[in-house]
Amino acid sequence: MFDLIPFRKRNEDLFGHMLKSFNDMVESPFLSPFGTGVQSFRTDIREEENKYVVKAELPGIAKEDIDIQVEGNELIIRAKRNEMTEQKDDTNRIIRQERRSGEFIRRFYVEHIDEENIKARLENGLLELDIPKLPGEDHSRKSIQID
């Protein structure tokens, strides 16, 4: 919660410290949800007259670790993270070392798109895809009334 322990020193409440560490681990986005190993990421999708624009948040992931494919009527974006943090003391001994890794994946249904002219760019952790619509296709929408 707030890590405030009245009337005693922080290091005297070992159980409270262990409980906080466990809660931090369980609530970590890298472990949630348990057992799946694959996580999602946030995206915005906008339709324009001649194209779709997909923006995906992928902070800290290099473009070499991002794979974008179109399979049938699915646009698939995969991103992998392999991160290692290391802290050493004055004698160059490791006092803490952490590793985080995981795969992020999103699948979108697409149709009537020009697969050959999809453009992708990554800037400041934001992946942006311009997905052109096929020319000559009727992209008008039909409104459905609810009874």
CSV table of N, CA and C in Angstrom, one decimal:
chain,number,residue,atom,x,y,z
A,1,MET,N,0.8,-1.2,0.0
A,1,MET,CA,0.0,0.0,0.0
A,1,MET,C,0.9,1.2,0.0
A,2,PHE,N,1.1,1.9,1.2
A,2,PHE,CA,1.9,3.1,1.2
A,2,PHE,C,3.3,2.9,1.7
A,3,ASP,N,3.6,1.7,2.2
A,3,ASP,CA,4.9,1.4,2.8
A,3,ASP,C,5.2,2.2,4.0
A,4,LEU,N,4.3,2.7,4.7
A,4,LEU,CA,4.5,3.5,6.0
A,4,LEU,C,4.3,2.6,7.1
A,5,ILE,N,5.3,2.5,8.0
A,5,ILE,CA,5.2,1.6,9.1
A,5,ILE,C,5.4,2.5,10.4
A,6,PRO,N,4.4,2.7,11.1
A,6,PRO,CA,4.6,3.6,12.3
A,6,PRO,C,5.3,3.0,13.4
A,7,PHE,N,6.1,3.7,14.2
A,7,PHE,CA,6.7,3.4,15.4
A,7,PHE,C,7.8,2.3,15.3
A,8,ARG,N,8.2,1.9,14.1
A,8,ARG,CA,9.3,1.0,14.0
A,8,ARG,C,10.1,1.2,12.7
A,9,LYS,N,11.2,0.6,12.7
A,9,LYS,CA,12.1,0.8,11.5
A,9,LYS,C,11.6,-0.1,10.4
A,10,ARG,N,11.8,0.3,9.1
A,10,ARG,CA,11.4,-0.5,8.0
A,10,ARG,C,11.9,-1.9,8.0
A,11,ASN,N,13.1,-2.1,8.3
A,11,ASN,CA,13.7,-3.5,8.2
A,11,ASN,C,13.2,-4.4,9.3
A,12,GLU,N,12.5,-3.9,10.3
A,12,GLU,CA,12.0,-4.8,11.4
A,12,GLU,C,10.7,-5.5,11.0
A,13,ASP,N,10.0,-5.1,10.0
A,13,ASP,CA,8.8,-5.7,9.5
A,13,ASP,C,9.1,-6.6,8.3
A,14,LEU,N,9.7,-7.7,8.5
A,14,LEU,CA,10.1,-8.6,7.5
A,14,LEU,C,8.9,-9.2,6.7
A,15,PHE,N,7.9,-9.6,7.5
A,15,PHE,CA,6.7,-10.2,6.9
A,15,PHE,C,6.0,-9.2,6.0
A,16,GLY,N,5.9,-8.0,6.4
A,16,GLY,CA,5.2,-6.9,5.6
A,16,GLY,C,6.0,-6.7,4.3
A,17,HIS,N,7.3,-6.7,4.4
A,17,HIS,CA,8.2,-6.5,3.2
A,17,HIS,C,8.0,-7.6,2.2
A,18,MET,N,8.0,-8.9,2.8
A,18,MET,CA,7.8,-10.0,1.9
A,18,MET,C,6.5,-10.0,1.2
A,19,LEU,N,5.4,-9.6,2.0
A,19,LEU,CA,4.1,-9.6,1.4
A,19,LEU,C,4.0,-8.5,0.3
A,20,LYS,N,4.6,-7.4,0.5
A,20,LYS,CA,4.6,-6.3,-0.5
A,20,LYS,C,5.4,-6.8,-1.8
A,21,SER,N,6.5,-7.5,-1.6
A,21,SER,CA,7.3,-8.0,-2.7
A,21,SER,C,6.4,-9.0,-3.5
A,22,PHE,N,5.7,-9.9,-2.8
A,22,PHE,CA,4.9,-10.9,-3.5
A,22,PHE,C,3.8,-10.2,-4.3
A,23,ASN,N,3.1,-9.2,-3.7
A,23,ASN,CA,2.0,-8.5,-4.4
A,23,ASN,C,2.6,-7.7,-5.6
A,24,ASP,N,3.7,-7.2,-5.5
A,24,ASP,CA,4.3,-6.5,-6.6
A,24,ASP,C,4.6,-7.5,-7.8
A,25,MET,N,5.1,-8.7,-7.4
A,25,MET,CA,5.3,-9.7,-8.4
A,25,MET,C,4.1,-10.1,-9.1
A,26,VAL,N,3.0,-10.4,-8.3
A,26,VAL,CA,1.8,-10.9,-8.9
A,26,VAL,C,1.1,-9.8,-9.8
A,27,GLU,N,1.2,-8.6,-9.4
A,27,GLU,CA,0.5,-7.5,-10.1
A,27,GLU,C,1.4,-7.0,-11.3
A,28,SER,N,2.5,-7.6,-11.5
A,28,SER,CA,3.4,-7.2,-12.6
A,28,SER,C,2.8,-7.5,-13.9
A,29,PRO,N,2.8,-6.6,-14.9
A,29,PRO,CA,2.2,-6.8,-16.2
A,29,PRO,C,2.9,-7.9,-17.0
A,30,PHE,N,4.1,-8.2,-16.6
A,30,PHE,CA,4.9,-9.3,-17.3
A,30,PHE,C,4.4,-10.7,-16.9
A,31,LEU,N,3.7,-10.8,-15.8
A,31,LEU,CA,3.3,-12.1,-15.3
A,31,LEU,C,1.8,-12.3,-15.5
A,32,SER,N,1.1,-11.3,-15.9
A,32,SER,CA,-0.4,-11.3,-16.0
A,32,SER,C,-0.8,-11.5,-17.4
A,33,PRO,N,-1.7,-12.3,-17.8
A,33,PRO,CA,-2.3,-13.3,-16.9
A,33,PRO,C,-1.5,-14.5,-16.8
A,34,PHE,N,-1.5,-15.2,-15.6
A,34,PHE,CA,-0.7,-16.4,-15.4
A,34,PHE,C,-1.0,-17.5,-16.4
A,35,GLY,N,0.1,-18.1,-16.8
A,35,GLY,CA,0.0,-19.3,-17.6
A,35,GLY,C,-0.1,-19.1,-19.1
A,36,THR,N,-0.4,-17.9,-19.6
A,36,THR,CA,-0.6,-17.7,-21.0
A,36,THR,C,0.8,-17.5,-21.7
A,37,GLY,N,1.7,-16.7,-21.2
A,37,GLY,CA,2.9,-16.5,-21.8
A,37,GLY,C,2.8,-15.4,-22.9
A,38,VAL,N,1.7,-15.1,-23.4
A,38,VAL,CA,1.5,-14.2,-24.4
A,38,VAL,C,0.6,-13.0,-23.9
A,39,GLN,N,1.0,-11.8,-24.2
A,39,GLN,CA,0.3,-10.7,-23.7
A,39,GLN,C,-0.2,-9.8,-24.8
A,40,SER,N,-1.0,-8.9,-24.5
A,40,SER,CA,-1.5,-8.0,-25.6
A,40,SER,C,-0.9,-6.6,-25.4
A,41,PHE,N,-1.2,-5.7,-26.3
A,41,PHE,CA,-0.7,-4.3,-26.1
A,41,PHE,C,-1.8,-3.4,-26.7
A,42,ARG,N,-1.7,-2.1,-26.3
A,42,ARG,CA,-2.8,-1.2,-26.7
A,42,ARG,C,-2.7,-0.7,-28.1
A,43,THR,N,-3.8,-0.6,-28.8
A,43,THR,CA,-3.8,-0.2,-30.2
A,43,THR,C,-5.0,0.8,-30.4
A,44,ASP,N,-4.8,1.7,-31.3
A,44,ASP,CA,-5.8,2.6,-31.9
A,44,ASP,C,-6.0,2.3,-33.3
A,45,ILE,N,-7.2,2.2,-33.8
A,45,ILE,CA,-7.5,1.9,-35.2
A,45,ILE,C,-8.4,2.9,-35.7
A,46,ARG,N,-8.0,3.5,-36.8
A,46,ARG,CA,-8.8,4.6,-37.5
A,46,ARG,C,-9.0,4.3,-38.9
A,47,GLU,N,-10.2,4.5,-39.4
A,47,GLU,CA,-10.5,4.3,-40.8
A,47,GLU,C,-10.6,5.6,-41.5
A,48,GLU,N,-9.8,5.7,-42.6
A,48,GLU,CA,-9.9,6.9,-43.4
A,48,GLU,C,-10.5,6.5,-44.8
A,49,GLU,N,-10.7,7.5,-45.7
A,49,GLU,CA,-11.3,7.2,-46.9
A,49,GLU,C,-10.6,6.1,-47.7
A,50,ASN,N,-9.2,6.2,-47.8
A,50,ASN,CA,-8.5,5.3,-48.6
A,50,ASN,C,-7.6,4.3,-47.9
A,51,LYS,N,-7.6,4.3,-46.5
A,51,LYS,CA,-6.7,3.5,-45.8
A,51,LYS,C,-7.2,3.3,-44.3
A,52,TYR,N,-6.6,2.3,-43.7
A,52,TYR,CA,-6.8,2.2,-42.2
A,52,TYR,C,-5.5,2.6,-41.6
A,53,VAL,N,-5.5,3.1,-40.4
A,53,VAL,CA,-4.3,3.5,-39.7
A,53,VAL,C,-4.4,2.8,-38.3
A,54,VAL,N,-3.3,2.0,-38.1
A,54,VAL,CA,-3.2,1.3,-36.8
A,54,VAL,C,-2.0,1.8,-36.0
A,55,LYS,N,-2.3,2.2,-34.8
A,55,LYS,CA,-1.2,2.7,-33.9
A,55,LYS,C,-1.1,1.8,-32.7
A,56,ALA,N,0.1,1.2,-32.5
A,56,ALA,CA,0.3,0.3,-31.4
A,56,ALA,C,1.4,0.8,-30.5
A,57,GLU,N,1.1,0.7,-29.2
A,57,GLU,CA,2.1,1.1,-28.2
A,57,GLU,C,3.0,0.0,-27.9
A,58,LEU,N,4.3,0.2,-28.2
A,58,LEU,CA,5.3,-0.9,-28.0
A,58,LEU,C,6.6,-0.2,-27.4
A,59,PRO,N,6.5,0.4,-26.2
A,59,PRO,CA,7.7,1.1,-25.7
A,59,PRO,C,8.8,0.1,-25.3
A,60,GLY,N,10.0,0.5,-25.6
A,60,GLY,CA,11.1,-0.3,-25.2
A,60,GLY,C,11.4,-1.5,-26.1
A,61,ILE,N,10.7,-1.6,-27.2
A,61,ILE,CA,10.9,-2.8,-28.1
A,61,ILE,C,11.5,-2.3,-29.4
A,62,ALA,N,12.6,-2.9,-29.8
A,62,ALA,CA,13.3,-2.5,-31.0
A,62,ALA,C,12.6,-3.0,-32.2
A,63,LYS,N,12.7,-2.3,-33.4
A,63,LYS,CA,12.0,-2.7,-34.6
A,63,LYS,C,12.4,-4.1,-35.0
A,64,GLU,N,13.6,-4.6,-34.7
A,64,GLU,CA,14.1,-5.9,-35.0
A,64,GLU,C,13.3,-7.0,-34.3
A,65,ASP,N,12.6,-6.6,-33.2
A,65,ASP,CA,11.9,-7.6,-32.4
A,65,ASP,C,10.4,-7.5,-32.7
A,66,ILE,N,10.0,-6.8,-33.7
A,66,ILE,CA,8.6,-6.7,-34.1
A,66,ILE,C,8.4,-7.4,-35.5
A,67,ASP,N,7.4,-8.3,-35.5
A,67,ASP,CA,7.1,-9.0,-36.7
A,67,ASP,C,5.6,-8.7,-37.1
A,68,ILE,N,5.4,-8.2,-38.4
A,68,ILE,CA,4.1,-7.9,-38.9
A,68,ILE,C,3.8,-8.8,-40.1
A,69,GLN,N,2.7,-9.5,-40.1
A,69,GLN,CA,2.3,-10.4,-41.2
A,69,GLN,C,0.9,-10.2,-41.5
A,70,VAL,N,0.5,-10.5,-42.7
A,70,VAL,CA,-0.9,-10.7,-43.1
A,70,VAL,C,-1.0,-12.1,-43.6
A,71,GLU,N,-1.9,-12.8,-42.9
A,71,GLU,CA,-2.2,-14.2,-43.2
A,71,GLU,C,-3.7,-14.4,-43.5
A,72,GLY,N,-4.1,-14.6,-44.7
A,72,GLY,CA,-5.5,-14.6,-45.1
A,72,GLY,C,-6.1,-13.3,-44.8
A,73,ASN,N,-7.1,-13.3,-43.9
A,73,ASN,CA,-7.8,-12.1,-43.5
A,73,ASN,C,-7.4,-11.6,-42.1
A,74,GLU,N,-6.2,-12.0,-41.7
A,74,GLU,CA,-5.7,-11.5,-40.4
A,74,GLU,C,-4.4,-10.7,-40.5
A,75,LEU,N,-4.4,-9.6,-39.8
A,75,LEU,CA,-3.2,-8.8,-39.7
A,75,LEU,C,-2.7,-9.2,-38.3
A,76,ILE,N,-1.4,-9.7,-38.2
A,76,ILE,CA,-0.8,-10.2,-37.0
A,76,ILE,C,0.4,-9.3,-36.7
A,77,ILE,N,0.4,-8.7,-35.5
A,77,ILE,CA,1.6,-8.0,-35.0
A,77,ILE,C,2.1,-8.7,-33.8
A,78,ARG,N,3.4,-9.1,-33.8
A,78,ARG,CA,4.1,-9.8,-32.7
A,78,ARG,C,5.3,-8.9,-32.3
A,79,ALA,N,5.5,-8.9,-31.0
A,79,ALA,CA,6.6,-8.2,-30.5
A,79,ALA,C,7.2,-9.0,-29.4
A,80,LYS,N,8.5,-9.1,-29.3
A,80,LYS,CA,9.2,-9.8,-28.3
A,80,LYS,C,10.1,-8.9,-27.5
A,81,ARG,N,10.1,-9.1,-26.2
A,81,ARG,CA,10.9,-8.3,-25.3
A,81,ARG,C,11.9,-9.3,-24.5
A,82,ASN,N,13.1,-8.9,-24.6
A,82,ASN,CA,14.1,-9.6,-23.8
A,82,ASN,C,15.0,-8.5,-23.1
A,83,GLU,N,14.7,-8.3,-21.9
A,83,GLU,CA,15.4,-7.2,-21.1
A,83,GLU,C,16.1,-7.8,-19.9
A,84,MET,N,17.3,-7.2,-19.7
A,84,MET,CA,18.0,-7.6,-18.5
A,84,MET,C,18.6,-6.4,-17.8
A,85,THR,N,18.4,-6.4,-16.5
A,85,THR,CA,18.9,-5.3,-15.7
A,85,THR,C,19.9,-5.9,-14.7
A,86,GLU,N,21.0,-5.2,-14.5
A,86,GLU,CA,22.1,-5.7,-13.6
A,86,GLU,C,22.6,-4.5,-12.8
A,87,GLN,N,22.7,-4.8,-11.5
A,87,GLN,CA,23.3,-3.8,-10.6
A,87,GLN,C,24.5,-4.4,-9.9
A,88,LYS,N,25.6,-3.7,-9.8
A,88,LYS,CA,26.8,-4.2,-9.1
A,88,LYS,C,27.2,-3.3,-8.0
A,89,ASP,N,27.9,-3.8,-7.0
A,89,ASP,CA,28.4,-3.0,-5.9
A,89,ASP,C,29.8,-2.5,-6.3
A,90,ASP,N,30.5,-1.8,-5.3
A,90,ASP,CA,31.8,-1.2,-5.6
A,90,ASP,C,32.9,-2.2,-6.0
A,91,THR,N,32.7,-3.4,-5.6
A,91,THR,CA,33.8,-4.4,-5.9
A,91,THR,C,33.4,-5.2,-7.2
A,92,ASN,N,32.4,-4.7,-7.9
A,92,ASN,CA,31.9,-5.2,-9.2
A,92,ASN,C,31.2,-6.6,-9.0
A,93,ARG,N,30.7,-6.9,-7.8
A,93,ARG,CA,29.9,-8.1,-7.6
A,93,ARG,C,28.5,-7.8,-7.9
A,94,ILE,N,27.8,-8.7,-8.5
A,94,ILE,CA,26.4,-8.5,-8.8
A,94,ILE,C,25.6,-8.6,-7.6
A,95,ILE,N,24.8,-7.5,-7.3
A,95,ILE,CA,24.0,-7.5,-6.1
A,95,ILE,C,22.5,-7.7,-6.5
A,96,ARG,N,22.2,-7.5,-7.7
A,96,ARG,CA,20.8,-7.7,-8.2
A,96,ARG,C,20.9,-7.9,-9.7
A,97,GLN,N,20.1,-8.8,-10.2
A,97,GLN,CA,20.1,-9.1,-11.6
A,97,GLN,C,18.6,-9.5,-12.0
A,98,GLU,N,18.0,-8.9,-12.9
A,98,GLU,CA,16.6,-9.2,-13.3
A,98,GLU,C,16.5,-9.4,-14.7
A,99,ARG,N,15.7,-10.3,-15.1
A,99,ARG,CA,15.4,-10.6,-16.5
A,99,ARG,C,13.9,-10.5,-16.7
A,100,ARG,N,13.5,-9.9,-17.8
A,100,ARG,CA,12.1,-9.9,-18.2
A,100,ARG,C,12.0,-10.3,-19.7
A,101,SER,N,11.1,-11.2,-20.0
A,101,SER,CA,10.9,-11.5,-21.4
A,101,SER,C,9.5,-11.9,-21.6
A,102,GLY,N,9.0,-11.7,-22.8
A,102,GLY,CA,7.7,-12.1,-23.1
A,102,GLY,C,7.4,-11.8,-24.6
A,103,GLU,N,6.2,-12.3,-25.0
A,103,GLU,CA,5.8,-12.1,-26.4
A,103,GLU,C,4.4,-11.4,-26.3
A,104,PHE,N,4.3,-10.4,-27.1
A,104,PHE,CA,3.1,-9.6,-27.2
A,104,PHE,C,2.5,-9.9,-28.6
A,105,ILE,N,1.2,-10.1,-28.7
A,105,ILE,CA,0.6,-10.4,-30.0
A,105,ILE,C,-0.8,-9.8,-30.0
A,106,ARG,N,-1.1,-9.3,-31.2
A,106,ARG,CA,-2.5,-8.8,-31.5
A,106,ARG,C,-2.8,-9.3,-32.9
A,107,ARG,N,-4.1,-9.7,-33.1
A,107,ARG,CA,-4.6,-10.2,-34.4
A,107,ARG,C,-5.8,-9.3,-34.7
A,108,PHE,N,-5.9,-8.9,-36.0
A,108,PHE,CA,-7.0,-8.1,-36.4
A,108,PHE,C,-7.6,-8.7,-37.7
A,109,TYR,N,-8.9,-8.7,-37.8
A,109,TYR,CA,-9.5,-9.1,-39.0
A,109,TYR,C,-9.5,-8.0,-40.0
A,110,VAL,N,-9.0,-8.3,-41.2
A,110,VAL,CA,-8.9,-7.3,-42.3
A,110,VAL,C,-9.4,-7.9,-43.6
A,111,GLU,N,-10.0,-7.1,-44.5
A,111,GLU,CA,-10.4,-7.5,-45.8
A,111,GLU,C,-10.3,-6.3,-46.7
A,112,HIS,N,-10.2,-6.6,-48.0
A,112,HIS,CA,-10.1,-5.6,-49.1
A,112,HIS,C,-9.0,-4.6,-48.8
A,113,ILE,N,-7.8,-5.1,-48.4
A,113,ILE,CA,-6.7,-4.3,-48.2
A,113,ILE,C,-5.6,-4.6,-49.3
A,114,ASP,N,-4.7,-3.6,-49.5
A,114,ASP,CA,-3.6,-3.7,-50.5
A,114,ASP,C,-2.4,-4.2,-49.7
A,115,GLU,N,-2.2,-5.5,-49.5
A,115,GLU,CA,-1.1,-6.0,-48.7
A,115,GLU,C,0.2,-5.6,-49.1
A,116,GLU,N,0.4,-5.4,-50.4
A,116,GLU,CA,1.8,-5.1,-51.0
A,116,GLU,C,2.2,-3.6,-50.6
A,117,ASN,N,1.3,-2.8,-50.3
A,117,ASN,CA,1.6,-1.4,-50.0
A,117,ASN,C,1.5,-0.9,-48.6
A,118,ILE,N,1.4,-1.9,-47.7
A,118,ILE,CA,1.3,-1.5,-46.2
A,118,ILE,C,2.7,-0.9,-45.8
A,119,LYS,N,2.6,0.2,-45.1
A,119,LYS,CA,3.8,0.9,-44.6
A,119,LYS,C,3.8,0.9,-43.1
A,120,ALA,N,5.0,0.6,-42.5
A,120,ALA,CA,5.1,0.6,-41.1
A,120,ALA,C,6.3,1.4,-40.7
A,121,ARG,N,6.1,2.1,-39.5
A,121,ARG,CA,7.2,2.9,-39.0
A,121,ARG,C,7.1,2.9,-37.5
A,122,LEU,N,8.2,2.9,-36.8
A,122,LEU,CA,8.3,2.9,-35.4
A,122,LEU,C,9.1,4.1,-34.9
A,123,GLU,N,8.4,4.9,-34.0
A,123,GLU,CA,9.0,6.1,-33.5
A,123,GLU,C,8.6,6.3,-32.1
A,124,ASN,N,9.6,6.4,-31.2
A,124,ASN,CA,9.4,6.6,-29.7
A,124,ASN,C,8.4,5.6,-29.1
A,125,GLY,N,8.6,4.3,-29.5
A,125,GLY,CA,7.7,3.3,-28.9
A,125,GLY,C,6.3,3.2,-29.5
A,126,LEU,N,6.0,3.9,-30.6
A,126,LEU,CA,4.7,3.9,-31.2
A,126,LEU,C,4.9,3.4,-32.6
A,127,LEU,N,4.3,2.2,-32.8
A,127,LEU,CA,4.3,1.6,-34.2
A,127,LEU,C,3.0,2.1,-34.9
A,128,GLU,N,3.3,2.6,-36.1
A,128,GLU,CA,2.1,3.1,-36.9
A,128,GLU,C,2.1,2.4,-38.3
A,129,LEU,N,1.0,1.8,-38.6
A,129,LEU,CA,0.8,1.1,-39.9
A,129,LEU,C,-0.2,1.8,-40.7
A,130,ASP,N,0.1,2.1,-42.0
A,130,ASP,CA,-0.8,2.6,-43.0
A,130,ASP,C,-1.2,1.5,-43.8
A,131,ILE,N,-2.4,1.1,-43.8
A,131,ILE,CA,-2.9,-0.1,-44.6
A,131,ILE,C,-3.9,0.4,-45.6
A,132,PRO,N,-3.4,0.5,-46.9
A,132,PRO,CA,-4.3,1.0,-48.0
A,132,PRO,C,-5.4,0.1,-48.3
A,133,LYS,N,-6.6,0.6,-48.6
A,133,LYS,CA,-7.7,-0.2,-49.1
A,133,LYS,C,-7.5,-0.5,-50.6
A,134,LEU,N,-8.1,-1.6,-51.0
A,134,LEU,CA,-8.0,-1.9,-52.4
A,134,LEU,C,-8.9,-0.9,-53.2
A,135,PRO,N,-8.4,-0.4,-54.4
A,135,PRO,CA,-9.2,0.5,-55.2
A,135,PRO,C,-10.3,-0.3,-55.8
A,136,GLY,N,-11.4,0.4,-56.0
A,136,GLY,CA,-12.6,-0.1,-56.6
A,136,GLY,C,-13.5,-0.9,-55.7
A,137,GLU,N,-13.1,-1.2,-54.5
A,137,GLU,CA,-14.0,-1.9,-53.6
A,137,GLU,C,-15.0,-0.9,-53.0
A,138,ASP,N,-16.2,-1.4,-52.7
A,138,ASP,CA,-17.2,-0.6,-52.1
A,138,ASP,C,-17.0,-0.6,-50.6
A,139,HIS,N,-16.5,0.5,-50.1
A,139,HIS,CA,-16.2,0.6,-48.6
A,139,HIS,C,-17.3,1.4,-47.9
A,140,SER,N,-18.5,1.5,-48.5
A,140,SER,CA,-19.6,2.2,-47.8
A,140,SER,C,-20.1,1.3,-46.7
A,141,ARG,N,-20.7,2.0,-45.8
A,141,ARG,CA,-21.3,1.3,-44.6
A,141,ARG,C,-22.8,1.2,-44.8
A,142,LYS,N,-23.3,0.1,-44.3
A,142,LYS,CA,-24.8,0.0,-44.2
A,142,LYS,C,-25.2,0.1,-42.8
A,143,SER,N,-26.2,0.9,-42.5
A,143,SER,CA,-26.7,1.0,-41.2
A,143,SER,C,-27.7,0.0,-40.9
A,144,ILE,N,-27.7,-0.6,-39.8
A,144,ILE,CA,-28.6,-1.7,-39.4
A,144,ILE,C,-29.5,-1.1,-38.3
A,145,GLN,N,-30.8,-1.2,-38.4
A,145,GLN,CA,-31.7,-0.8,-37.4
A,145,GLN,C,-31.9,-1.9,-36.3
A,146,ILE,N,-32.0,-1.5,-35.1
A,146,ILE,CA,-32.2,-2.4,-34.0
A,146,ILE,C,-33.7,-2.4,-33.7
A,147,ASP,N,-34.3,-3.6,-33.7
A,147,ASP,CA,-35.7,-3.8,-33.4
A,147,ASP,C,-36.0,-3.8,-32.0
